[in-house]
Amino acid sequence: MFGPTNVARFIELERKAQRASVRSSSKSAGISEGRWRQIAKGYQQVTKDVKAPVNAPVETLGRMATAVGIKADRLRKFPYTDDNESILGNAVADWLAAREPVRRNGPAFPGSYEDPDYLENIENWASELEERVEELEQRLSKLESEPDYTKMGDPSEYGLAASKGEPHIAPDELPHET
């Protein structure tokens, strides 16, 4: 059936290890308790007999990780089971890293305007930052792309709410058909 992503599973294990309640953790993350539980389980109950998969966006997973005190480096070291999980974990880690406070013992660019390399160093840093942002956007676009439904198998196995040909359903094909 459906299950949580490894990132969501890791966050939930950390919450439990800290003995933090879903109520306090979800409040800290800025989401409802119900949404937290859905993400932690990997599905939502649509009707008594129908469940739908739940995959949280990177920002929500990042806020959940922050709520339980997970840092970016811990997410990067997590042993993911496949490439999609690894991409998601690294995207959440990037989101966390971008929000962690920068700790410096002085100015970001020591030196002065009299130094001929000073402005060049700043420009190089800005260029590197722009490249990192583009790389992150590319990785996020992979996450936002259509999932691969070809591996889903028989739709009745997943308790889909509707089947092709039902009179009250639009004439679209099921997502796993090509």
Coordinates of C-alpha atoms in Angstrom, one line a residue:
M1 CA 0.0 0.0 0.0
F2 CA 1.1 3.6 0.5
G3 CA 3.9 4.6 2.9
P4 CA 5.8 7.7 3.9
T5 CA 8.9 8.9 2.1
N6 CA 12.1 8.1 3.8
V7 CA 12.5 11.8 4.7
A8 CA 9.1 11.9 6.4
R9 CA 9.9 8.6 8.1
F10 CA 13.2 10.0 9.4
I11 CA 11.5 13.2 10.7
E12 CA 8.8 11.1 12.5
L13 CA 11.4 8.8 14.1
E14 CA 13.3 11.9 15.3
R15 CA 10.1 13.4 16.8
K16 CA 9.4 10.1 18.6
A17 CA 13.0 9.9 19.8
Q18 CA 12.6 13.3 21.3
R19 CA 9.3 12.3 22.8
A20 CA 7.7 15.4 21.3
S21 CA 4.0 15.4 20.6
V22 CA 2.5 15.7 17.2
R23 CA 0.6 18.7 18.5
S24 CA 3.7 20.7 19.5
S25 CA 5.7 19.6 16.5
S26 CA 3.0 20.4 14.0
K27 CA 2.4 23.8 15.6
S28 CA 6.1 24.6 15.4
A29 CA 6.2 23.5 11.8
G30 CA 3.1 25.7 11.0
I31 CA 0.9 22.8 9.8
S32 CA -2.1 21.0 11.3
E33 CA -1.8 17.9 13.4
G34 CA -3.8 16.0 10.8
R35 CA -1.5 17.0 8.0
W36 CA 1.5 16.0 10.1
R37 CA 0.0 12.6 10.6
Q38 CA -0.8 12.2 6.9
I39 CA 2.7 13.0 5.9
A40 CA 4.1 10.7 8.6
K41 CA 1.9 7.8 7.4
G42 CA 2.3 8.6 3.7
Y43 CA -1.4 8.5 2.9
Q44 CA -4.7 10.1 3.8
Q45 CA -8.0 8.3 4.3
V46 CA -10.4 9.6 1.6
T47 CA -13.3 7.3 2.5
K48 CA -13.6 4.3 4.6
D49 CA -12.2 2.1 1.8
V50 CA -10.1 4.5 -0.2
K51 CA -6.7 5.9 0.7
A52 CA -4.7 8.4 -1.3
P53 CA -0.9 8.9 -1.2
V54 CA 0.4 12.0 0.5
N55 CA 3.7 13.5 -0.5
A56 CA 4.6 16.7 1.1
P57 CA 6.5 19.5 -0.7
V58 CA 10.1 20.2 0.2
E59 CA 9.2 23.4 2.2
T60 CA 6.8 21.5 4.4
L61 CA 9.3 18.7 5.0
G62 CA 11.9 21.3 5.8
R63 CA 9.6 23.0 8.3
M64 CA 8.9 19.6 9.9
A65 CA 12.6 18.8 10.1
T66 CA 13.3 22.2 11.7
A67 CA 10.5 21.6 14.2
V68 CA 12.2 18.5 15.5
G69 CA 15.7 19.9 15.2
I70 CA 17.1 18.0 12.2
K71 CA 20.0 19.8 10.5
A72 CA 20.9 19.7 6.8
D73 CA 24.0 17.6 7.3
R74 CA 22.0 14.8 9.0
L75 CA 19.6 14.6 6.0
R76 CA 22.5 14.5 3.6
K77 CA 24.0 11.5 5.4
F78 CA 20.8 9.6 5.6
P79 CA 20.9 6.2 3.6
Y80 CA 18.2 6.7 1.0
T81 CA 16.8 3.7 -0.8
D82 CA 16.6 5.2 -4.4
D83 CA 17.5 8.2 -6.5
N84 CA 14.1 9.9 -6.0
E85 CA 14.4 9.6 -2.2
S86 CA 18.0 10.9 -2.4
I87 CA 16.9 13.9 -4.5
L88 CA 14.1 14.7 -2.1
G89 CA 16.4 14.3 0.9
N90 CA 19.0 16.6 -0.6
A91 CA 16.4 19.2 -1.6
V92 CA 15.1 19.3 1.9
A93 CA 18.7 19.5 3.2
D94 CA 19.3 22.4 0.8
W95 CA 16.2 24.1 2.0
L96 CA 17.3 23.7 5.6
A97 CA 20.9 24.9 4.9
A98 CA 19.6 28.0 3.2
R99 CA 17.7 28.9 6.4
E100 CA 20.4 28.0 8.9
P101 CA 22.0 31.1 10.4
V102 CA 25.4 31.9 8.9
R103 CA 28.0 31.9 11.6
R104 CA 31.0 34.1 10.8
N105 CA 33.6 35.7 13.0
G106 CA 33.9 38.8 10.9
P107 CA 32.8 40.4 7.7
A108 CA 31.8 38.1 4.8
F109 CA 34.4 39.7 2.6
P110 CA 37.4 40.9 4.5
G111 CA 39.4 43.5 2.8
S112 CA 38.7 46.9 1.4
Y113 CA 37.6 48.6 -1.8
E114 CA 41.3 49.7 -2.3
D115 CA 42.2 46.0 -2.9
P116 CA 41.9 45.4 -6.6
D117 CA 40.6 41.8 -6.0
Y118 CA 37.9 42.8 -3.5
L119 CA 35.1 43.4 -5.9
E120 CA 36.1 40.4 -8.1
N121 CA 35.9 38.2 -5.0
I122 CA 32.4 39.4 -4.3
E123 CA 31.4 38.9 -8.0
N124 CA 32.8 35.4 -7.9
W125 CA 30.8 34.6 -4.8
A126 CA 27.6 36.0 -6.3
S127 CA 28.2 33.9 -9.5
E128 CA 28.8 30.7 -7.5
L129 CA 25.6 31.4 -5.5
E130 CA 23.6 31.9 -8.7
E131 CA 24.9 28.5 -10.0
R132 CA 23.9 26.8 -6.8
V133 CA 20.4 28.3 -7.0
E134 CA 20.1 27.1 -10.6
E135 CA 21.2 23.6 -9.6
L136 CA 18.7 23.5 -6.7
E137 CA 15.9 24.7 -9.1
Q138 CA 16.8 21.9 -11.5
R139 CA 16.7 19.3 -8.7
L140 CA 13.3 20.7 -7.5
S141 CA 11.9 20.6 -11.0
K142 CA 12.6 16.9 -11.1
L143 CA 10.6 16.4 -7.9
E144 CA 7.7 18.4 -9.3
S145 CA 7.6 16.5 -12.6
E146 CA 4.9 13.8 -13.1
P147 CA 5.4 10.7 -11.1
D148 CA 6.1 7.4 -13.0
Y149 CA 2.7 5.7 -12.9
T150 CA 3.9 2.8 -15.0
K151 CA 5.1 1.0 -11.9
M152 CA 1.7 1.1 -10.2
G153 CA 0.3 -2.1 -11.7
D154 CA -3.4 -2.9 -11.4
P155 CA -5.4 0.2 -10.4
S156 CA -7.8 -1.9 -8.3
E157 CA -4.9 -2.9 -6.1
Y158 CA -4.5 0.7 -5.0
G159 CA -8.1 1.4 -4.3
L160 CA -8.6 4.2 -6.8
A161 CA -11.8 6.0 -6.3
A162 CA -12.8 5.8 -10.0
S163 CA -12.2 3.5 -12.9
K164 CA -12.1 4.3 -16.6
G165 CA -15.6 4.2 -18.2
E166 CA -17.6 5.2 -15.2
P167 CA -20.4 7.5 -16.4
H168 CA -19.7 10.3 -13.8
I169 CA -16.0 10.5 -14.5
A170 CA -14.4 12.5 -17.2
P171 CA -13.2 10.5 -20.2
D172 CA -9.5 10.9 -19.2
E173 CA -7.4 7.8 -19.2
L174 CA -6.1 6.4 -15.9
P175 CA -2.7 7.9 -15.0
H176 CA -0.7 4.7 -15.5
E177 CA -2.0 4.1 -19.1
T178 CA 0.0 5.5 -22.0

